[in-house]
Amino acid sequence: MEYVAIVTALALLQVFIFAFQVGSARVKYGVSAPAMSGSPEFDRAFRVHENTVEQLIIFVPSLWMFAYFVRPDIGAGIGLVFIIARQIYRSAYISDPAKRSMGFGLGALAMMTLLVGGLIGAVMNLL
Amino acid sequence: MEYVAIVTALALLQVFIFAFQVGSARVKYGVSAPAMSGSPEFDRAFRVHENTVEQLIIFVPSLWMFAYFVRPDIGAGIGLVFIIARQIYRSAYISDPAKRSMGFGLGALAMMTLLVGGLIGAVMNLL
Amino acid sequence: MEYVAIVTALALLQVFIFAFQVGSARVKYGVSAPAMSGSPEFDRAFRVHENTVEQLIIFVPSLWMFAYFVRPDIGAGIGLVFIIARQIYRSAYISDPAKRSMGFGLGALAMMTLLVGGLIGAVMNLL
């Protein structure tokens, strides 16, 4: 399970960096807290972070259920795909929100594979 | 623990569907990313999703602590009540935000039962 | 691991209280759902809660990985520091958003210690 823990930690480090970049965008574009909007650049950084948080709430438990009920090494590999996809999503979103689909789709596919795979694995274990 | 995993996966599938419905509302009501507001219908779908994410961060660890320190079958049953309550909450919120209280309250009650039950179970284990 | 579970439950109770305080601020300052902004006081309570949710998605898995791969008692202690820091952050943010840095920084430091410590612990376990 060490590989699963390492992939989890990398995904958490990634969202921490995204959060840090929101803070930097606050300063750079002069959006003082508690404002949550103000310049297109800040809005993009903010939405990338929020969207990643929303996905992590699904990703982390799904990764561990997949690892436990299916296979940890494959789970860790799919988890890496998710992290890379989130990086592609961020780069695309920052340059042009309309281009965010590919990174988003790849990440969602990885996440859903873990979730549905983990669910099937748990059901199979019962039978 | 398989039932607990299945209930967890169902709750994660539910929030994924809520997220998907936010995306659909973006298209239907013409709210382009990164905008997070624009039409009452979009705002409602958005808030339902956000609120569910905020609750899942409490629900998932609470469910597993309750399952581990109290009883997994009862934990899974209370988890199902939470999922049904969230569906009632969504239907009510979409039709009229003022009617969201019952679904919200039932879900919060289920979640707090898991959280407080899990906490008491962990403390009892120590004594 | 009971101490780790208890600290987790306390952090979840804390964010539940923060959420409750957002609801109270809605009523007190007349910000009807689905609005997410409207008065500076509501905005501050809202941002404190959102920011804590964003941190818990990192904190909870990091705490358990640290507890498992490093030491549960030290993990639980650092977790308590995180909870206290979040309380300092909230008090400061509510009185003046510009004063939120100390509580924020202390909480982020505790969280990163758990995350990086857990990551190093998992990597060391592999070697």
Coordinates of C-alpha atoms in Angstrom, one line a residue:
Chain A
M1 CA 0.0 0.0 0.0
E2 CA 3.1 2.3 0.2
Y3 CA 2.7 3.3 -3.5
V4 CA -1.0 4.2 -2.9
A5 CA 0.1 6.4 0.1
I6 CA 2.8 8.0 -2.1
V7 CA 0.3 8.8 -4.9
T8 CA -2.2 10.1 -2.3
A9 CA 0.5 12.4 -0.8
L10 CA 1.5 13.7 -4.3
A11 CA -2.2 14.5 -5.1
L12 CA -2.5 16.4 -1.8
L13 CA 0.8 18.2 -2.5
Q14 CA -0.6 19.2 -5.9
V15 CA -3.8 20.7 -4.5
F16 CA -1.7 22.5 -1.9
I17 CA 0.3 24.1 -4.7
F18 CA -2.9 25.0 -6.5
A19 CA -4.1 26.7 -3.3
F20 CA -0.8 28.5 -3.0
Q21 CA -1.2 29.8 -6.6
V22 CA -4.6 31.2 -5.7
G23 CA -3.0 33.1 -2.8
S24 CA -0.3 34.4 -5.3
A25 CA -3.0 35.4 -7.7
R26 CA -4.8 37.3 -4.9
V27 CA -1.7 39.4 -4.4
K28 CA -0.7 39.8 -8.1
Y29 CA -4.2 40.8 -9.3
G30 CA -5.1 42.8 -6.2
V31 CA -8.1 40.7 -5.0
S32 CA -8.2 41.2 -1.2
A33 CA -9.8 38.5 1.0
P34 CA -12.7 37.8 1.5
A35 CA -13.4 38.7 -2.2
M36 CA -13.6 35.5 -4.3
S37 CA -13.6 37.2 -7.7
G38 CA -12.1 40.3 -9.3
S39 CA -9.9 39.5 -12.3
P40 CA -10.2 36.8 -15.0
E41 CA -6.7 35.5 -14.0
F42 CA -7.6 35.2 -10.3
D43 CA -11.0 33.6 -11.2
R44 CA -9.2 30.9 -13.3
A45 CA -6.7 30.0 -10.6
F46 CA -9.5 30.0 -8.0
R47 CA -11.7 27.7 -10.1
V48 CA -8.9 25.3 -10.9
H49 CA -8.3 24.9 -7.1
E50 CA -12.0 24.6 -6.2
N51 CA -12.6 22.0 -8.9
T52 CA -9.6 20.0 -7.8
V53 CA -10.8 20.0 -4.2
E54 CA -14.2 18.8 -5.4
Q55 CA -12.6 15.9 -7.3
L56 CA -10.2 14.9 -4.4
I57 CA -13.2 14.3 -2.1
I58 CA -14.1 11.5 -4.7
F59 CA -10.5 10.6 -5.7
V60 CA -8.9 9.8 -2.3
P61 CA -11.5 7.3 -1.0
S62 CA -11.9 5.8 -4.5
L63 CA -8.2 5.2 -4.8
W64 CA -8.0 3.4 -1.5
M65 CA -11.1 1.3 -2.1
F66 CA -9.7 0.3 -5.6
A67 CA -6.4 -0.5 -4.0
Y68 CA -8.0 -2.6 -1.3
F69 CA -10.6 -4.5 -3.3
V70 CA -8.9 -4.6 -6.7
R71 CA -5.2 -4.1 -6.9
P72 CA -2.9 -1.5 -5.2
D73 CA -0.3 -1.3 -7.9
I74 CA -2.9 -0.6 -10.7
G75 CA -4.7 1.8 -8.4
A76 CA -1.5 3.8 -7.8
G77 CA -0.8 3.9 -11.6
I78 CA -4.4 5.2 -12.3
G79 CA -3.9 7.7 -9.5
L80 CA -0.7 9.0 -11.2
V81 CA -2.8 9.5 -14.4
F82 CA -5.2 11.5 -12.4
I83 CA -2.5 13.8 -11.1
I84 CA -1.0 14.4 -14.5
A85 CA -4.4 15.1 -16.0
R86 CA -5.0 17.7 -13.3
Q87 CA -1.8 19.4 -14.3
I88 CA -2.9 19.4 -18.0
Y89 CA -6.3 20.8 -16.8
R90 CA -4.6 23.6 -14.9
S91 CA -2.3 24.7 -17.7
A92 CA -5.2 24.7 -20.2
Y93 CA -7.6 26.5 -17.9
I94 CA -5.1 29.2 -17.1
S95 CA -4.4 29.9 -20.8
D96 CA -8.1 29.6 -21.9
P97 CA -11.0 28.2 -19.9
A98 CA -12.6 26.9 -23.1
K99 CA -9.6 24.5 -23.6
R100 CA -10.0 22.8 -20.2
S101 CA -12.0 19.8 -21.5
M102 CA -9.2 17.4 -22.3
G103 CA -7.4 17.5 -19.0
F104 CA -10.7 17.5 -17.2
G105 CA -12.0 14.5 -19.1
L106 CA -8.8 12.5 -18.6
G107 CA -8.8 13.2 -14.9
A108 CA -12.5 12.3 -14.6
L109 CA -12.0 9.1 -16.5
A110 CA -9.2 8.0 -14.1
M111 CA -11.3 9.0 -11.1
M112 CA -14.3 7.1 -12.3
T113 CA -12.2 4.0 -13.1
L114 CA -11.1 4.0 -9.5
L115 CA -14.6 4.6 -8.2
V116 CA -16.5 2.1 -10.3
G117 CA -13.7 -0.4 -10.1
G118 CA -13.6 -0.1 -6.3
L119 CA -17.4 -0.4 -6.1
I120 CA -17.4 -3.6 -8.3
G121 CA -14.5 -5.0 -6.3
A122 CA -16.4 -4.5 -3.0
V123 CA -19.6 -6.1 -4.5
M124 CA -17.6 -9.1 -5.8
N125 CA -16.0 -9.6 -2.4
L126 CA -19.5 -10.0 -0.9
L127 CA -20.6 -12.7 -3.4
Chain B
M1 CA -16.6 -3.6 5.7
E2 CA -17.8 -4.2 2.2
Y3 CA -21.2 -2.6 2.9
V4 CA -19.4 0.5 4.2
A5 CA -17.3 0.6 1.0
I6 CA -20.4 0.2 -1.2
V7 CA -22.2 3.0 0.7
T8 CA -19.1 5.2 0.4
A9 CA -18.9 4.6 -3.4
L10 CA -22.7 5.4 -3.8
A11 CA -22.2 8.7 -1.9
L12 CA -19.3 9.5 -4.2
L13 CA -21.3 8.6 -7.3
Q14 CA -24.0 10.9 -6.1
V15 CA -21.7 13.9 -5.7
F16 CA -20.2 13.1 -9.1
I17 CA -23.8 13.3 -10.6
F18 CA -24.4 16.5 -8.8
A19 CA -21.2 17.9 -10.3
F20 CA -22.3 16.7 -13.8
Q21 CA -25.6 18.5 -13.3
V22 CA -23.7 21.7 -12.5
G23 CA -21.9 21.3 -15.8
S24 CA -25.2 20.7 -17.6
A25 CA -26.7 23.8 -16.0
R26 CA -23.6 25.8 -17.2
V27 CA -24.5 24.9 -20.8
K28 CA -28.3 25.2 -20.4
Y29 CA -28.3 28.6 -18.7
G30 CA -25.3 30.0 -20.6
V31 CA -22.9 30.5 -17.6
S32 CA -19.4 30.2 -19.1
A33 CA -16.5 29.2 -16.9
P34 CA -14.9 30.6 -14.8
A35 CA -18.2 32.4 -13.8
M36 CA -19.8 30.8 -10.7
S37 CA -23.1 32.6 -10.9
G38 CA -25.5 33.9 -13.5
S39 CA -28.9 32.4 -13.4
P40 CA -31.0 31.3 -10.4
E41 CA -31.2 27.7 -11.8
F42 CA -27.4 27.5 -12.2
D43 CA -26.8 29.0 -8.7
R44 CA -29.1 26.3 -7.2
A45 CA -27.4 23.4 -8.9
F46 CA -24.0 24.9 -7.9
R47 CA -24.9 25.3 -4.3
V48 CA -26.3 21.8 -4.0
H49 CA -23.0 20.4 -5.3
E50 CA -20.9 22.7 -3.1
N51 CA -22.9 21.9 0.0
T52 CA -22.7 18.2 -0.7
V53 CA -18.9 18.4 -1.1
E54 CA -18.7 20.3 2.3
Q55 CA -20.7 17.5 3.9
L56 CA -18.8 14.6 2.3
I57 CA -15.5 15.8 3.9
I58 CA -17.2 15.1 7.3
F59 CA -19.4 12.1 6.1
V60 CA -16.7 9.8 4.7
P61 CA -14.3 9.7 7.6
S62 CA -17.2 9.7 10.1
L63 CA -18.8 6.7 8.4
W64 CA -15.5 4.7 8.6
M65 CA -14.8 5.6 12.2
F66 CA -18.4 4.7 13.1
A67 CA -18.0 1.4 11.2
Y68 CA -14.7 0.6 12.9
F69 CA -15.4 1.7 16.5
V70 CA -19.2 1.0 16.7
R71 CA -20.7 -1.3 14.0
P72 CA -20.2 -1.5 10.2
D73 CA -23.8 -2.7 9.4
I74 CA -25.5 0.1 11.3
G75 CA -23.0 2.6 9.9
A76 CA -23.8 1.5 6.4
G77 CA -27.5 1.9 7.1
I78 CA -27.1 5.4 8.5
G79 CA -24.9 6.2 5.4
L80 CA -27.8 5.2 3.1
V81 CA -30.1 7.5 5.0
F82 CA -27.6 10.3 4.4
I83 CA -27.6 9.6 0.6
I84 CA -31.4 9.5 0.4
A85 CA -31.6 12.8 2.4
R86 CA -29.1 14.5 0.0
Q87 CA -31.4 13.5 -2.9
I88 CA -34.4 15.0 -1.1
Y89 CA -32.4 18.1 -0.4
R90 CA -31.4 18.5 -4.1
S91 CA -35.0 18.0 -5.3
A92 CA -36.3 20.6 -2.8
Y93 CA -33.5 23.1 -3.4
I94 CA -33.9 23.0 -7.2
S95 CA -37.7 23.7 -7.0
D96 CA -37.4 26.3 -4.2
P97 CA -34.3 27.0 -2.0
A98 CA -36.6 27.9 0.9
K99 CA -37.8 24.3 1.0
R100 CA -34.3 22.8 1.5
S101 CA -34.5 22.4 5.3
M102 CA -36.0 18.9 5.6
G103 CA -33.6 17.1 3.3
F104 CA -30.7 19.2 4.8
G105 CA -31.8 18.4 8.4
L106 CA -32.2 14.7 7.8
G107 CA -28.8 14.4 6.1
A108 CA -27.1 16.5 8.9
L109 CA -28.7 14.3 11.5
A110 CA -27.4 11.1 9.8
M111 CA -23.9 12.6 9.4
M112 CA -23.8 13.8 13.1
T113 CA -24.9 10.4 14.3
L114 CA -22.0 8.8 12.5
L115 CA -19.5 11.5 13.7
V116 CA -20.6 11.6 17.4
G117 CA -21.1 7.8 17.4
G118 CA -17.6 7.3 16.0
L119 CA -16.1 9.7 18.5
I120 CA -17.8 8.0 21.4
G121 CA -16.8 4.6 20.1
A122 CA -13.1 5.7 19.9
V123 CA -13.2 7.2 23.4
M124 CA -14.8 4.0 24.8
N125 CA -12.1 1.9 23.1
L126 CA -9.5 3.8 25.1
L127 CA -11.1 3.3 28.5
Chain C
M1 CA -5.0 4.8 16.6
E2 CA -7.8 5.9 18.9
Y3 CA -6.2 9.2 19.5
V4 CA -5.9 9.8 15.8
A5 CA -9.6 9.0 15.4
I6 CA -10.5 11.4 18.2
V7 CA -8.5 14.2 16.7
T8 CA -10.1 13.5 13.3
A9 CA -13.6 13.7 14.9
L10 CA -12.7 16.9 16.7
A11 CA -11.5 18.5 13.4
L12 CA -14.8 17.4 11.7
L13 CA -16.8 18.8 14.6
Q14 CA -15.0 22.1 14.2
V15 CA -15.8 22.4 10.5
F16 CA -19.4 21.4 11.2
I17 CA -19.5 24.3 13.7
F18 CA -18.0 26.7 11.1
A19 CA -20.7 25.6 8.6
F20 CA -23.4 26.2 11.3
Q21 CA -21.9 29.7 11.8
V22 CA -22.2 30.4 8.0
G23 CA -25.9 29.4 8.3
S24 CA -26.4 31.8 11.3
A25 CA -24.6 34.6 9.4
R26 CA -27.1 34.0 6.5
V27 CA -30.0 34.7 8.8
K28 CA -28.3 37.5 10.8
Y29 CA -27.2 39.5 7.8
G30 CA -30.1 38.6 5.5
V31 CA -28.2 36.7 2.8
S32 CA -30.8 34.3 1.4
A33 CA -29.7 31.0 -0.3
P34 CA -28.4 30.5 -3.0
A35 CA -26.6 33.8 -2.6
M36 CA -23.0 33.3 -1.5
S37 CA -22.1 36.9 -0.8
G38 CA -23.9 40.0 0.5
S39 CA -22.4 41.4 3.6
P40 CA -18.7 41.6 4.8
E41 CA -19.6 39.6 7.9
F42 CA -21.3 36.8 6.0
D43 CA -18.4 36.7 3.5
R44 CA -15.9 36.3 6.2
A45 CA -17.8 33.4 7.9
F46 CA -18.2 31.8 4.5
R47 CA -14.6 32.1 3.5
V48 CA -13.4 30.7 6.9
H49 CA -15.6 27.6 6.3
E50 CA -14.6 27.1 2.7
N51 CA -10.9 27.5 3.5
T52 CA -11.2 24.9 6.3
V53 CA -13.0 22.5 4.0
E54 CA -10.1 22.9 1.4
Q55 CA -7.6 22.2 4.1
L56 CA -9.4 19.2 5.6
I57 CA -9.2 17.4 2.2
I58 CA -5.4 17.5 2.8
F59 CA -5.4 17.2 6.6
V60 CA -7.4 14.0 7.1
P61 CA -5.6 11.7 4.8
S62 CA -2.2 13.2 5.8
L63 CA -2.9 12.7 9.5
W64 CA -3.7 9.0 8.9
M65 CA -0.7 8.4 6.7
F66 CA 1.6 10.1 9.2
A67 CA 0.0 8.0 12.0
Y68 CA 0.5 4.8 10.1
F69 CA 3.9 5.4 8.6
V70 CA 5.5 7.6 11.3
R71 CA 3.9 7.6 14.7
P72 CA 0.2 7.9 15.8
D73 CA 0.8 9.8 19.0
I74 CA 2.9 12.5 17.4
G75 CA 0.4 12.6 14.5
A76 CA -2.5 13.2 16.9
G77 CA -0.5 16.0 18.7
I78 CA 0.3 17.8 15.4
G79 CA -3.4 17.3 14.5
L80 CA -4.4 19.1 17.7
V81 CA -2.1 22.0 16.8
F82 CA -3.9 22.2 13.4
I83 CA -7.3 22.4 15.1
I84 CA -6.2 25.2 17.5
A85 CA -4.6 27.1 14.6
R86 CA -7.9 27.0 12.7
Q87 CA -9.6 28.5 15.7
I88 CA -7.1 31.3 15.9
Y89 CA -7.5 31.8 12.1
R90 CA -11.3 32.1 12.4
S91 CA -11.1 34.6 15.3
A92 CA -8.6 36.7 13.4
Y93 CA -10.4 36.5 10.1
I94 CA -13.8 37.5 11.6
S95 CA -12.3 40.6 13.3
D96 CA -10.1 41.6 10.3
P97 CA -9.3 39.5 7.2
A98 CA -5.9 41.2 7.0
K99 CA -4.9 39.6 10.4
R100 CA -5.6 36.0 9.3
S101 CA -1.9 35.1 8.4
M102 CA -0.7 33.8 11.8
G103 CA -3.5 31.3 12.3
F104 CA -3.4 30.3 8.7
G105 CA 0.4 29.8 8.7
L106 CA 0.4 27.8 11.9
G107 CA -2.3 25.5 10.5
A108 CA -0.6 25.1 7.2
L109 CA 2.7 24.3 8.9
A110 CA 1.0 21.5 11.0
M111 CA -0.8 20.2 7.9
M112 CA 2.4 20.2 5.8
T113 CA 4.4 18.4 8.6
L114 CA 1.8 15.6 8.5
L115 CA 1.8 15.5 4.7
V116 CA 5.5 15.6 4.1
G117 CA 6.2 13.4 7.2
G118 CA 3.7 10.8 5.9
L119 CA 5.2 10.9 2.4
I120 CA 8.7 10.4 3.8
G121 CA 7.5 7.6 6.1
A122 CA 5.8 5.8 3.2
V123 CA 9.0 6.1 1.0
M124 CA 11.2 4.9 3.9
N125 CA 8.9 1.9 4.3
L126 CA 9.6 0.9 0.7
L127 CA 13.4 1.0 1.0

